[in-house]
PDB file of C-alpha atoms and ligand atoms in Angstrom:
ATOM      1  CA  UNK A   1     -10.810 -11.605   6.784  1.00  0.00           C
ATOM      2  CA  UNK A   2     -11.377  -9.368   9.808  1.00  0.00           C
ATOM      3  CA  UNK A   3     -13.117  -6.871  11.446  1.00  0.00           C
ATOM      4  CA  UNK A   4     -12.025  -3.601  13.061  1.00  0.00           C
ATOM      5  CA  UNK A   5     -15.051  -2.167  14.616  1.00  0.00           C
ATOM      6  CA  UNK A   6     -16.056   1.448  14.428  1.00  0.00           C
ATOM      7  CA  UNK A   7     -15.340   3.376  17.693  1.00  0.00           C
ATOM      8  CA  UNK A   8     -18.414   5.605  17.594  1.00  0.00           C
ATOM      9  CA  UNK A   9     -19.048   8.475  15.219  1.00  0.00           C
ATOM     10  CA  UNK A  10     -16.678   9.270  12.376  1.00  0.00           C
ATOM     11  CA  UNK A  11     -14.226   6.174  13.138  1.00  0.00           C
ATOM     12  CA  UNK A  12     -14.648   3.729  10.488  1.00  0.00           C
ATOM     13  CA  UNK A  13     -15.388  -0.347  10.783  1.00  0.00           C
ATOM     14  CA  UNK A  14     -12.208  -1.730   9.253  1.00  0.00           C
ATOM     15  CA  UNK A  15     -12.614  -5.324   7.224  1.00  0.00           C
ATOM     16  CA  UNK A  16      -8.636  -6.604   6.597  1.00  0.00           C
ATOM     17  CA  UNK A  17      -7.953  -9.330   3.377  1.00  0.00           C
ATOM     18  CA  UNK A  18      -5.073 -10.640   4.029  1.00  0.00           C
ATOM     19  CA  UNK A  19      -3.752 -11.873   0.673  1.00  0.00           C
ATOM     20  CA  UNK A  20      -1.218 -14.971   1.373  1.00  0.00           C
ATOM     21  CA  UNK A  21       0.501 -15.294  -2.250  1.00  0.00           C
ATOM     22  CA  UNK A  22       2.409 -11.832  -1.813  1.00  0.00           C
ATOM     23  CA  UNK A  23       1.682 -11.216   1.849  1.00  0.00           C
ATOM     24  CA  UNK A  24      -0.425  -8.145   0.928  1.00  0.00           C
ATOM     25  CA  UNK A  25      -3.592  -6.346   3.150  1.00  0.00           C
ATOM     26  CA  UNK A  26      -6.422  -5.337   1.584  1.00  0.00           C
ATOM     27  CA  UNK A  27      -8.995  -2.876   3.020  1.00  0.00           C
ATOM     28  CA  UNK A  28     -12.536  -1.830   3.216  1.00  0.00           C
ATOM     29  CA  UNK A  29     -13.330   1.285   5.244  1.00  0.00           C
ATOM     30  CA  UNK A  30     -16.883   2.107   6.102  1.00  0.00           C
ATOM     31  CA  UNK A  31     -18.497   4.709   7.828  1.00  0.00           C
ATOM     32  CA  UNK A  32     -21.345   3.007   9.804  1.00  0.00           C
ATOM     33  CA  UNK A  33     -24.040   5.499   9.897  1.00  0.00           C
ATOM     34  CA  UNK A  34     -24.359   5.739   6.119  1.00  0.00           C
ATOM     35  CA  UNK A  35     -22.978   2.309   4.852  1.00  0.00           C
ATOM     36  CA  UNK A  36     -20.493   4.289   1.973  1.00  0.00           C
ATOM     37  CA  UNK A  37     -16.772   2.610   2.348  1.00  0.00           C
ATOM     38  CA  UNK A  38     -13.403   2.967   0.638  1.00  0.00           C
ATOM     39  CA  UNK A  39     -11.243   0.337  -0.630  1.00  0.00           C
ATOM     40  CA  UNK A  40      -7.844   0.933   0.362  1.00  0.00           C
ATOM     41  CA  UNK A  41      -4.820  -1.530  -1.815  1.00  0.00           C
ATOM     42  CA  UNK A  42      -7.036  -3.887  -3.706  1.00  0.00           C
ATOM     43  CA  UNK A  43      -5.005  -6.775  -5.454  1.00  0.00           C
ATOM     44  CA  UNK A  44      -4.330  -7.893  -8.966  1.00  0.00           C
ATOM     45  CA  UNK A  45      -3.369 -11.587  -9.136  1.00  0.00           C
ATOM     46  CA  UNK A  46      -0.361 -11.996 -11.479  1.00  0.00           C
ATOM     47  CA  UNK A  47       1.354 -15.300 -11.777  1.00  0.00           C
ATOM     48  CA  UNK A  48       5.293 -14.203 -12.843  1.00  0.00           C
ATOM     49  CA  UNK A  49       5.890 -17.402 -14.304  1.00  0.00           C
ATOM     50  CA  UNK A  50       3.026 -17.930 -16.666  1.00  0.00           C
ATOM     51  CA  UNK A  51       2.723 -14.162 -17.224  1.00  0.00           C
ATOM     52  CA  UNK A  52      -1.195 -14.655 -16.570  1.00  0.00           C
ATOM     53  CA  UNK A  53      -3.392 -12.139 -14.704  1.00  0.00           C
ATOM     54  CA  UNK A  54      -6.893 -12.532 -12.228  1.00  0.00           C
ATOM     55  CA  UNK A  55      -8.990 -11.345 -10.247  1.00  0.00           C
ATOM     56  CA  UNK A  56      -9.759 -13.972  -7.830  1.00  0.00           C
ATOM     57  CA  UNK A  57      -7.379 -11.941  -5.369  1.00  0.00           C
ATOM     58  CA  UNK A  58      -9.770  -9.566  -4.858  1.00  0.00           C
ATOM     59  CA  UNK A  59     -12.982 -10.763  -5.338  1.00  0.00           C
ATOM     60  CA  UNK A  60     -13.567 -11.975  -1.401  1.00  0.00           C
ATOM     61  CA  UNK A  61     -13.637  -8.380  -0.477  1.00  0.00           C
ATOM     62  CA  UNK A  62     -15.813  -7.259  -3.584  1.00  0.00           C
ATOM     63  CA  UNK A  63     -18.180 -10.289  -2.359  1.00  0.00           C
ATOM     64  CA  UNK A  64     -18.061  -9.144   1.325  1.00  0.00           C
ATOM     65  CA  UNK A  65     -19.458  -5.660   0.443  1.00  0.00           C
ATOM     66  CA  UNK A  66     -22.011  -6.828  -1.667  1.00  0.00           C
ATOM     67  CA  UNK A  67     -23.131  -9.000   1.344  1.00  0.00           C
ATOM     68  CA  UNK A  68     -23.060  -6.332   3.709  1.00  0.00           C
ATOM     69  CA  UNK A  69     -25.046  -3.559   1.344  1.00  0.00           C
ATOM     70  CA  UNK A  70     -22.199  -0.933   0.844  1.00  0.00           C
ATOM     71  CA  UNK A  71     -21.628   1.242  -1.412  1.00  0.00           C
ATOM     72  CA  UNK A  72     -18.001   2.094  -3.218  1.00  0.00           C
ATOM     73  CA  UNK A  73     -16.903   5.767  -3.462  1.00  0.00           C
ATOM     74  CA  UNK A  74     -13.322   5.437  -3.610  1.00  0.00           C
ATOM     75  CA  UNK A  75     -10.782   2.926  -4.203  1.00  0.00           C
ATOM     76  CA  UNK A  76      -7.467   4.045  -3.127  1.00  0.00           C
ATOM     77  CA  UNK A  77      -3.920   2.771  -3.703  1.00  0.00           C
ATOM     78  CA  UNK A  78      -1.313   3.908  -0.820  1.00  0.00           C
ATOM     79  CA  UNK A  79       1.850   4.180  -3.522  1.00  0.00           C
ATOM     80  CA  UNK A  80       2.964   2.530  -6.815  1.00  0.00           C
ATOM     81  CA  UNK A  81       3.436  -1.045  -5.476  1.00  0.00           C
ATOM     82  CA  UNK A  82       6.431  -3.002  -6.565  1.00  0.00           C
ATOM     83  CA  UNK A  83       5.130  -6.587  -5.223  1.00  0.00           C
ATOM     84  CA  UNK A  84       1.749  -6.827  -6.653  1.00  0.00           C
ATOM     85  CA  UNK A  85      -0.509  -5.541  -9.102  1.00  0.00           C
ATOM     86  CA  UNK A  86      -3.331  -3.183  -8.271  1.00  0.00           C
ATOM     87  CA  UNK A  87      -6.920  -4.164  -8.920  1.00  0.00           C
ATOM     88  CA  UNK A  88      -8.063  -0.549  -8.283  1.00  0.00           C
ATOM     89  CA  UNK A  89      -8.793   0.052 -12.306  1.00  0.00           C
ATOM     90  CA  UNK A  90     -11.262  -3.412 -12.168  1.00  0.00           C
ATOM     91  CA  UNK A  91     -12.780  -2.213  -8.670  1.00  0.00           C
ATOM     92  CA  UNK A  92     -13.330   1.061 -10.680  1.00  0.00           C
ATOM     93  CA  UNK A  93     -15.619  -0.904 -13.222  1.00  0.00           C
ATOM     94  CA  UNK A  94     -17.262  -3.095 -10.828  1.00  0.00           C
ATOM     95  CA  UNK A  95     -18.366  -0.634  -7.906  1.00  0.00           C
ATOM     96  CA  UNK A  96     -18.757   2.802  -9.940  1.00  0.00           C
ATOM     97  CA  UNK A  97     -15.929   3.962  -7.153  1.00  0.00           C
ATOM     98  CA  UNK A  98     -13.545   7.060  -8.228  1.00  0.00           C
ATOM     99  CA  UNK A  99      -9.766   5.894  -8.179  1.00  0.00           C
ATOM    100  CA  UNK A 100      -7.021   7.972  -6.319  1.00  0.00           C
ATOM    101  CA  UNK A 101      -3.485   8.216  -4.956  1.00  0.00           C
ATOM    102  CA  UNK A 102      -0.733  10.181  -4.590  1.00  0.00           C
ATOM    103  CA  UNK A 103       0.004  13.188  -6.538  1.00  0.00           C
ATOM    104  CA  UNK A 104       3.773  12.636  -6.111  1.00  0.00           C
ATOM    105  CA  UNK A 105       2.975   8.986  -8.038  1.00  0.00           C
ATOM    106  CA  UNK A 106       3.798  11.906 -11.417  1.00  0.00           C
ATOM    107  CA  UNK A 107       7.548  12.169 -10.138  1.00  0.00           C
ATOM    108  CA  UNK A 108       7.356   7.845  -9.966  1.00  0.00           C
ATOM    109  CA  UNK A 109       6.537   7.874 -13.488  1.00  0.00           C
ATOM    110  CA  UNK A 110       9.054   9.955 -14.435  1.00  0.00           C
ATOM    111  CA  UNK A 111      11.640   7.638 -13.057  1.00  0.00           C
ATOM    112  CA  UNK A 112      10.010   5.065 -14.225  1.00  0.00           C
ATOM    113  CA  UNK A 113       9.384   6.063 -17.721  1.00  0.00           C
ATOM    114  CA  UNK A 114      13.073   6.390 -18.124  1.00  0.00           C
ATOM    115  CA  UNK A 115      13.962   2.815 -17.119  1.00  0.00           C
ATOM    116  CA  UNK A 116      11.222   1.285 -19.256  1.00  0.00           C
ATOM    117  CA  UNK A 117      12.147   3.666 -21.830  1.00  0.00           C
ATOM    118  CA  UNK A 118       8.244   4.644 -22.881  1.00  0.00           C
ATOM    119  CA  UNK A 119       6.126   7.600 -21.312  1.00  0.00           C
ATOM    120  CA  UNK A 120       3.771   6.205 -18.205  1.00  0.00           C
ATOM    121  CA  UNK A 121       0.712   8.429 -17.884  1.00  0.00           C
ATOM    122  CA  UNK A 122      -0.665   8.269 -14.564  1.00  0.00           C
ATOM    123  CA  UNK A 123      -2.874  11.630 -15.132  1.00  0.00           C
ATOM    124  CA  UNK A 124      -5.375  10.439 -17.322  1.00  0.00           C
ATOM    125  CA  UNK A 125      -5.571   6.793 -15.581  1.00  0.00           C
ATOM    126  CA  UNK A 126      -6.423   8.055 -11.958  1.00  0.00           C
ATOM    127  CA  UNK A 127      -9.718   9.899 -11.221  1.00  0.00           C
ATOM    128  CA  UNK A 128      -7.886  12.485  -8.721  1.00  0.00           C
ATOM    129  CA  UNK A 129      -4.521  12.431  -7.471  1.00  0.00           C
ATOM    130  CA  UNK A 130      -4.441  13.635  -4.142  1.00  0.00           C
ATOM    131  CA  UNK A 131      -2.089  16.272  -2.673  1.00  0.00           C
ATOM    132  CA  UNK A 132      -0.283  16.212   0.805  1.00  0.00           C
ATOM    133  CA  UNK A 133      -3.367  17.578   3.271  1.00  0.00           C
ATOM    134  CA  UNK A 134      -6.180  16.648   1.032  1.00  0.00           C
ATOM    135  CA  UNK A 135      -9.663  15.623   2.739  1.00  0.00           C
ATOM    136  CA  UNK A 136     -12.449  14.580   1.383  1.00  0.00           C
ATOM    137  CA  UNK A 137     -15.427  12.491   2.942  1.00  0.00           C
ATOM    138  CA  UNK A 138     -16.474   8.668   3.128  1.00  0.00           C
ATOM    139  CA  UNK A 139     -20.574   9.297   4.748  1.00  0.00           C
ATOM    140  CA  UNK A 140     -19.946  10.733   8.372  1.00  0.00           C
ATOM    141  CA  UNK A 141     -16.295   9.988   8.263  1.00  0.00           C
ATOM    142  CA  UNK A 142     -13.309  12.344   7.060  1.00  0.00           C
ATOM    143  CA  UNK A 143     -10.601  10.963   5.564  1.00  0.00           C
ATOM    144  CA  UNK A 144      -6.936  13.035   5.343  1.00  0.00           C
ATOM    145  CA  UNK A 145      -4.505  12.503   2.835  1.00  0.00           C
ATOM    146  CA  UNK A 146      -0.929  12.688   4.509  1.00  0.00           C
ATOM    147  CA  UNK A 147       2.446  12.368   2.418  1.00  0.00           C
ATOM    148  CA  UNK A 148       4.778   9.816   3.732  1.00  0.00           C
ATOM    149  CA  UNK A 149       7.329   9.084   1.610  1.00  0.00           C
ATOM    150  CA  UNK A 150      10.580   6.464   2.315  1.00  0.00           C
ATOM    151  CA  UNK A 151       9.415   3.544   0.971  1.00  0.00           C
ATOM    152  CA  UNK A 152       8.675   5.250  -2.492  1.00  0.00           C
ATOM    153  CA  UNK A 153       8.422   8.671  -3.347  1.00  0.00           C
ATOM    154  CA  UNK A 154       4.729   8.911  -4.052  1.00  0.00           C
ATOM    155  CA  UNK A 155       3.332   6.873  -0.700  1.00  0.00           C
ATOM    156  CA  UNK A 156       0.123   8.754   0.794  1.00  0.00           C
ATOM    157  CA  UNK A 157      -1.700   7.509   4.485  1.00  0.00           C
ATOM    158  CA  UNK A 158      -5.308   7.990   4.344  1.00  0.00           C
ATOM    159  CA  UNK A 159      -6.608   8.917   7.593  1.00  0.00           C
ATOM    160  CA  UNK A 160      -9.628   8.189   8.058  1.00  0.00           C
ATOM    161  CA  UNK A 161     -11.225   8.791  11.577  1.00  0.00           C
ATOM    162  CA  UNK A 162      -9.149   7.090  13.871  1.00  0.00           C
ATOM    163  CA  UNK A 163      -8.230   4.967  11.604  1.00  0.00           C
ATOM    164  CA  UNK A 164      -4.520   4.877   9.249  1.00  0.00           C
ATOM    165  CA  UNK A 165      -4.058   3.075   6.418  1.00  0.00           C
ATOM    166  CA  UNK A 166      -0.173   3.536   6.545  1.00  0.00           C
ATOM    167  CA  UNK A 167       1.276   0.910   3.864  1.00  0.00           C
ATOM    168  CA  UNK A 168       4.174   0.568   4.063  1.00  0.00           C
ATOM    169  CA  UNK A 169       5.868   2.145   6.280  1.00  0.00           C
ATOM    170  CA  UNK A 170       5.034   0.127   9.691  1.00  0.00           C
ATOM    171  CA  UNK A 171       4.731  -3.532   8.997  1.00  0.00           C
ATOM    172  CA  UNK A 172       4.079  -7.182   9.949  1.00  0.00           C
ATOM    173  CA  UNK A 173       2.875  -7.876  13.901  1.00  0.00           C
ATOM    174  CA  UNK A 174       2.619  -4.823  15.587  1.00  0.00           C
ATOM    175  CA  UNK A 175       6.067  -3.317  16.589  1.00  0.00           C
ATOM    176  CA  UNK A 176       8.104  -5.795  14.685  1.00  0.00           C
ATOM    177  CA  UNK A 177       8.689  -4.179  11.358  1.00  0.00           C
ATOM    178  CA  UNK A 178       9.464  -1.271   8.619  1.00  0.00           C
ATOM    179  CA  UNK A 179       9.362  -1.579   4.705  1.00  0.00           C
ATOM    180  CA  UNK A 180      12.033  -1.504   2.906  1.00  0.00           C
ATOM    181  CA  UNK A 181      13.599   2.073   0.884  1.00  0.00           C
ATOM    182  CA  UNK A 182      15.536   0.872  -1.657  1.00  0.00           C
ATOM    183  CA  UNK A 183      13.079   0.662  -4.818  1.00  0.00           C
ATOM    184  CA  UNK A 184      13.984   3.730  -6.836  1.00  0.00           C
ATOM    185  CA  UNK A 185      13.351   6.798  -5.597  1.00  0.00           C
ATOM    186  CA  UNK A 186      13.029   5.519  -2.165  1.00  0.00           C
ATOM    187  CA  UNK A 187      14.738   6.523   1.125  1.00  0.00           C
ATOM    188  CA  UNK A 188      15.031   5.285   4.468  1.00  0.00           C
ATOM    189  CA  UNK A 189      15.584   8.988   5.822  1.00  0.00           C
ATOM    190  CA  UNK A 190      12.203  10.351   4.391  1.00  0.00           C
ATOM    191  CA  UNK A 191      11.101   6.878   6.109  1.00  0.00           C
ATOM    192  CA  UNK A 192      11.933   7.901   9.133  1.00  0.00           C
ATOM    193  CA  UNK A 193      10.405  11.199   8.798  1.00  0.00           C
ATOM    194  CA  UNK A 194       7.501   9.574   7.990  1.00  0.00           C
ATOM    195  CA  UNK A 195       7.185   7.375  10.684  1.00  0.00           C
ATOM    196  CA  UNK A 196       7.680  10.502  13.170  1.00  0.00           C
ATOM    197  CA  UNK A 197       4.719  11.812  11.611  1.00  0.00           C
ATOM    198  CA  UNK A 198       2.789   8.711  11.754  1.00  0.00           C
ATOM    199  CA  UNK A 199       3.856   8.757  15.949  1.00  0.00           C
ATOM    200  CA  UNK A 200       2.724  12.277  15.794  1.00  0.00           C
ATOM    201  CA  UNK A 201      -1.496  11.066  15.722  1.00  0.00           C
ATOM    202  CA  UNK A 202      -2.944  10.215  18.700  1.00  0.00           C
ATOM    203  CA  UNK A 203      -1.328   7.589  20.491  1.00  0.00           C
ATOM    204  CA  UNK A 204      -5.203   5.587  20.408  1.00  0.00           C
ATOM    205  CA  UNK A 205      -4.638   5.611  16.151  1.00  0.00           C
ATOM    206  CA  UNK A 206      -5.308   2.167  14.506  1.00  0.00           C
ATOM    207  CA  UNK A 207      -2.506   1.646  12.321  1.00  0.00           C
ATOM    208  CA  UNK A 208      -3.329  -0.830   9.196  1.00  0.00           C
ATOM    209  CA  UNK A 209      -0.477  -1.931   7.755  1.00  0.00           C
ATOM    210  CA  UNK A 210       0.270  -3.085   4.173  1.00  0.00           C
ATOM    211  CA  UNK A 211       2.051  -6.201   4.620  1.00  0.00           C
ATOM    212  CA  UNK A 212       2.404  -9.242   6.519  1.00  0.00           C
ATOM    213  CA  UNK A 213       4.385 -12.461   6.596  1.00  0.00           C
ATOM    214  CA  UNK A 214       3.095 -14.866   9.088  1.00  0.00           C
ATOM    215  CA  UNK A 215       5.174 -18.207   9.066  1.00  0.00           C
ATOM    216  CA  UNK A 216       3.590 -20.401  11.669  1.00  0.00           C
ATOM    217  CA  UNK A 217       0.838 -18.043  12.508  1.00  0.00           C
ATOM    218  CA  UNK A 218      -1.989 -16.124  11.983  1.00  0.00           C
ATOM    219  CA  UNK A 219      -1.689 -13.184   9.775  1.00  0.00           C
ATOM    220  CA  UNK A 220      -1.442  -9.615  11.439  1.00  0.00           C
ATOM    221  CA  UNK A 221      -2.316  -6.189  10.059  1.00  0.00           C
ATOM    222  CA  UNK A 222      -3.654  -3.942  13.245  1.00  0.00           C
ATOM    223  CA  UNK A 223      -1.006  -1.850  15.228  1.00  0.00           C
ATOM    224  CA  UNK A 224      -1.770   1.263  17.101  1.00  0.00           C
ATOM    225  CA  UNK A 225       0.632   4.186  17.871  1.00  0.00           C
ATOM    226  CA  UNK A 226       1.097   3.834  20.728  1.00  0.00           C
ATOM    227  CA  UNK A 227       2.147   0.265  20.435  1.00  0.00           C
ATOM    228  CA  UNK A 228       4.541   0.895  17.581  1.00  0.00           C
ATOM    229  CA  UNK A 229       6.513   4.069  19.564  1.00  0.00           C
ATOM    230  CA  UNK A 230       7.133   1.790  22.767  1.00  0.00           C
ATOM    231  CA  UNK A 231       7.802  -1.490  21.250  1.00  0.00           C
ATOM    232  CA  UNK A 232       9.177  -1.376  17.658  1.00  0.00           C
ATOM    233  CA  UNK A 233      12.915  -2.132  17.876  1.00  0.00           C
ATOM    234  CA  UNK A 234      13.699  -0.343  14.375  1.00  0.00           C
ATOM    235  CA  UNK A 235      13.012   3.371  16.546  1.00  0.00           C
ATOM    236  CA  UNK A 236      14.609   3.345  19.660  1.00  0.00           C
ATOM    237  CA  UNK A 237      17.640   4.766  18.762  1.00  0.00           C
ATOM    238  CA  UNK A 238      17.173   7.672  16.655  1.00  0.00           C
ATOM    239  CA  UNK A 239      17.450   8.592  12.964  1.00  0.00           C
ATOM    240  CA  UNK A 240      21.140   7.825  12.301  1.00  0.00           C
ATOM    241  CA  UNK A 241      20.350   4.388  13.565  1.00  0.00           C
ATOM    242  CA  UNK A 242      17.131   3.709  11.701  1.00  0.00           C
ATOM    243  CA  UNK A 243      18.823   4.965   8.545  1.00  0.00           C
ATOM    244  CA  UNK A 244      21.538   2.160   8.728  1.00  0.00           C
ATOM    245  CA  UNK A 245      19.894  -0.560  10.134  1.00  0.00           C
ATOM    246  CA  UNK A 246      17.595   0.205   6.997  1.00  0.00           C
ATOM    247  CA  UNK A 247      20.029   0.669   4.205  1.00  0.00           C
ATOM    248  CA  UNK A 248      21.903  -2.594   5.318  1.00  0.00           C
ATOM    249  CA  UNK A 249      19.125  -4.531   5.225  1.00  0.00           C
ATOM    250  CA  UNK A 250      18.190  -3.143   2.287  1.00  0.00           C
ATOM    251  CA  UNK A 251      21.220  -4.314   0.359  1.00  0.00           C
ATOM    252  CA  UNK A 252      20.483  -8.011   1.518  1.00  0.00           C
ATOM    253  CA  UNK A 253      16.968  -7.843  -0.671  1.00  0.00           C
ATOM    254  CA  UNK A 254      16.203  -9.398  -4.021  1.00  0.00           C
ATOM    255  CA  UNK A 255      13.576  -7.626  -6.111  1.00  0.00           C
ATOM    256  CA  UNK A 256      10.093  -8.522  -5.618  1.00  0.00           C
ATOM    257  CA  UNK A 257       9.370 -11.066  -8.408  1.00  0.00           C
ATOM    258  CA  UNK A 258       6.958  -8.980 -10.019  1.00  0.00           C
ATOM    259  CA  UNK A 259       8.224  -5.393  -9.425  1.00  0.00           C
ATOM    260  CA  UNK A 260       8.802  -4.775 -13.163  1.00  0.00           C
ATOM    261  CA  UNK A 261       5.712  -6.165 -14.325  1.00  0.00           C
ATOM    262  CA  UNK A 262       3.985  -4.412 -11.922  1.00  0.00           C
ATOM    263  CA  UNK A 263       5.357  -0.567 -11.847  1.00  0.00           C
ATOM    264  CA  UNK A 264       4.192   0.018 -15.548  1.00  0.00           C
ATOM    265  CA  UNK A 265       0.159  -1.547 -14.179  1.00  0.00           C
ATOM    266  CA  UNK A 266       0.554   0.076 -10.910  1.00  0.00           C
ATOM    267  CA  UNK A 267       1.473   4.099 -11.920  1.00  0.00           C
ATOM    268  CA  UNK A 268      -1.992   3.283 -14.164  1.00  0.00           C
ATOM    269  CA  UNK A 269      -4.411   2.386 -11.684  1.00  0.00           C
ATOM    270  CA  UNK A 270      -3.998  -1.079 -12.402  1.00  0.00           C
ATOM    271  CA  UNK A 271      -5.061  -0.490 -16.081  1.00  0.00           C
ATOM    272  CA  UNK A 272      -3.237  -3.403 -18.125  1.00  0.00           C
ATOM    273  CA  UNK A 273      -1.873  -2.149 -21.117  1.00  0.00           C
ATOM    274  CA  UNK A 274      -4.383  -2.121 -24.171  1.00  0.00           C
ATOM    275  CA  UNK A 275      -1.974  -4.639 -26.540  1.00  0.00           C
ATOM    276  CA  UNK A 276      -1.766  -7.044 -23.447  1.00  0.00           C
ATOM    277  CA  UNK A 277       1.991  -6.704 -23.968  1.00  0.00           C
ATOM    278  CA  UNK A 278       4.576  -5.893 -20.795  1.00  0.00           C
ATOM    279  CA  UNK A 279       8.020  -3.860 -21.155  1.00  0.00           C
ATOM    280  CA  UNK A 280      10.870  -5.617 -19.066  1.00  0.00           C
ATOM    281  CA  UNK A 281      13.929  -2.705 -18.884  1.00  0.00           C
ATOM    282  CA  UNK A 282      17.122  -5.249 -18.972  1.00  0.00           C
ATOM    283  CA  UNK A 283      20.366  -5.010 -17.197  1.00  0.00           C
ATOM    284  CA  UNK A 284      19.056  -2.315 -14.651  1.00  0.00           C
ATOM    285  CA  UNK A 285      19.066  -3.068 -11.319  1.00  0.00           C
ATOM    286  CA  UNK A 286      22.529  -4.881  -9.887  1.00  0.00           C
ATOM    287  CA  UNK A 287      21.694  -8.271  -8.878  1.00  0.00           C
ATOM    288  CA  UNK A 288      21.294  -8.758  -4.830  1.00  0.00           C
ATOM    289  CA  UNK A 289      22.889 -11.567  -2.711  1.00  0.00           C
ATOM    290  CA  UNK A 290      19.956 -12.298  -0.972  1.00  0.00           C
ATOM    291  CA  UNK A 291      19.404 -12.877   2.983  1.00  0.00           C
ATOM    292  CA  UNK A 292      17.806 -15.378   5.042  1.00  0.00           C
ATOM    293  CA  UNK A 293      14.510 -13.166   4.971  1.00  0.00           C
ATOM    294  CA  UNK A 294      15.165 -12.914   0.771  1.00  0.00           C
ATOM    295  CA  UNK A 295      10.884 -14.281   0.494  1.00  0.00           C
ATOM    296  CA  UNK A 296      10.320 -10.654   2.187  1.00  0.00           C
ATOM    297  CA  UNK A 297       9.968  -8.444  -0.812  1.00  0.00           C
ATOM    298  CA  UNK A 298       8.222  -5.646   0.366  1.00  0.00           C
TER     299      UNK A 298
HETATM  300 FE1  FE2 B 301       4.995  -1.441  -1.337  1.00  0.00          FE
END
């Protein structure tokens, strides 16, 4: 864990998780003066081989607020994740928080309910599902919902304050890297829009990532954006670029081990299904080749 202190008034102190099994951030965002925090991508543990599920993932950070007196009023997921499961329904019983995300996470299920061939319901799972240009406040801070699809179809930043909780879009070390587009409905030109609008905030904007995965050091979720529009490689040379760098890559990446268990837990809050029982569509994605970076799947 670590801290990202508030920079006065209405910019939030920022406590990073770093989860090492799937290389995932979790957040806690609190507004100072009045102690009330968000929880930004909490994490489900879900062992693919054994099938079994826990929530020692996530307990550090439900700990760590407990210790420091705060109190829950949202728990947030940034998009449908494809590596992990969400904790955000189990937060929800714990804390007494309301769970949100995307609105666009409806047009996810769609797709989504096709390939596992049975309706997923993300209405009645999520307490509000939050529409491009949204606000809504955490204490002194205010937090904007901004669309920012590429990476799925659904993917929301929160801004809150100074601070943006950006998933995946920027990722890793600052200015090294960008998520991947190919999950369905994904694509690496609405990335690219995104990330212009991301480069758009002030150049002083904490970005917090979604991902890292530190081999031979420290974990790393803090960029700014100023940082990311000098240095990243991936948007030097324009759209046309980004957009094949991106979809070559893209075509060297396995699935994420758990993206099918995970969509139908993930478009529910994180809600396991009430007969305990996964669907697994068969036969529906082509198989990938797999590159030197195939452990990256997200
Ligand atoms: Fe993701």
């Amino acid at each position: 864990m670590r801290i990202s202190e508030s920079r006065g008034r209405g910019s939030p102190r920022v406590a990073g998780f770093h989860e090492p099994e799937t290389g995932s951030v979790q957040y806690v965002a609190a507004c100072t003066a009045t102690g009330r925090c968000m929880i930004v991508d909490p994490v489900q543990g879900y062992d693919p081989a054994s099938a079994a599920t826990s929530f020692e993932l996530v307990r550090p950070l439900l700990d760590w607020i407990r210790a420091e007196g705060l109190e829950v009023e949202w728990v947030l997921d940034t998009h449908p994740h494809a590596d992990h499961l969400s904790a955000a329904d189990f937060v929800r019983g714990r804390t007494g928080a309301r769970a949100g995300t995307g609105a666009r996470v409806r047009d996810v299920a769609a797709i989504w309910g096709g390939l596992y061939g049975a309706p997923m319901e993300p209405e009645g799972a999520w307490d509000r599902l939050f529409e491009d240009g949204e606000t809504f406040g955490i204490g002194e801070c205010e937090v904007r919902v901004m669309l920012h699809p590429g990476h799925t179809l659904a993917s929301v930043t929160f801004l809150m304050g100074d601070a943006a909780f950006v998933h995946d879009t920027f990722m890793g070390a600052p200015a090294t890297g960008i998520a991947r587009c190919d999950f369905p409905g994904g694509s690496a030109g609405a990335m690219w829009d995104s990330l212009r609008s991301i480069l758009a905030l002030p150049g002083a904007t904490r970005l917090f990532v979604g991902h890292d995965y530190p081999s031979g050091r420290e974990a790393e979720w803090e960029s700014d954006v100023a940082t990311e529009a000098a240095r990243n490689p991936h948007l030097q040379e324009g759209r046309e670029a980004f957009v094949a760098w991106r979809e070559a890559r893209d075509r060297t990446l396995p699935l994420p081990a758990r993206m099918l268990a995970a969509l139908q837990v993930n478009l529910h809050a994180g809600r396991l299904p009430q007969d305990g029982v996964l669907r697994i569509p068969l036969d529906r994605f082509p198989e990938e080749e797999g590159g030197p970076d195939a452990d990256r799947a997200d």
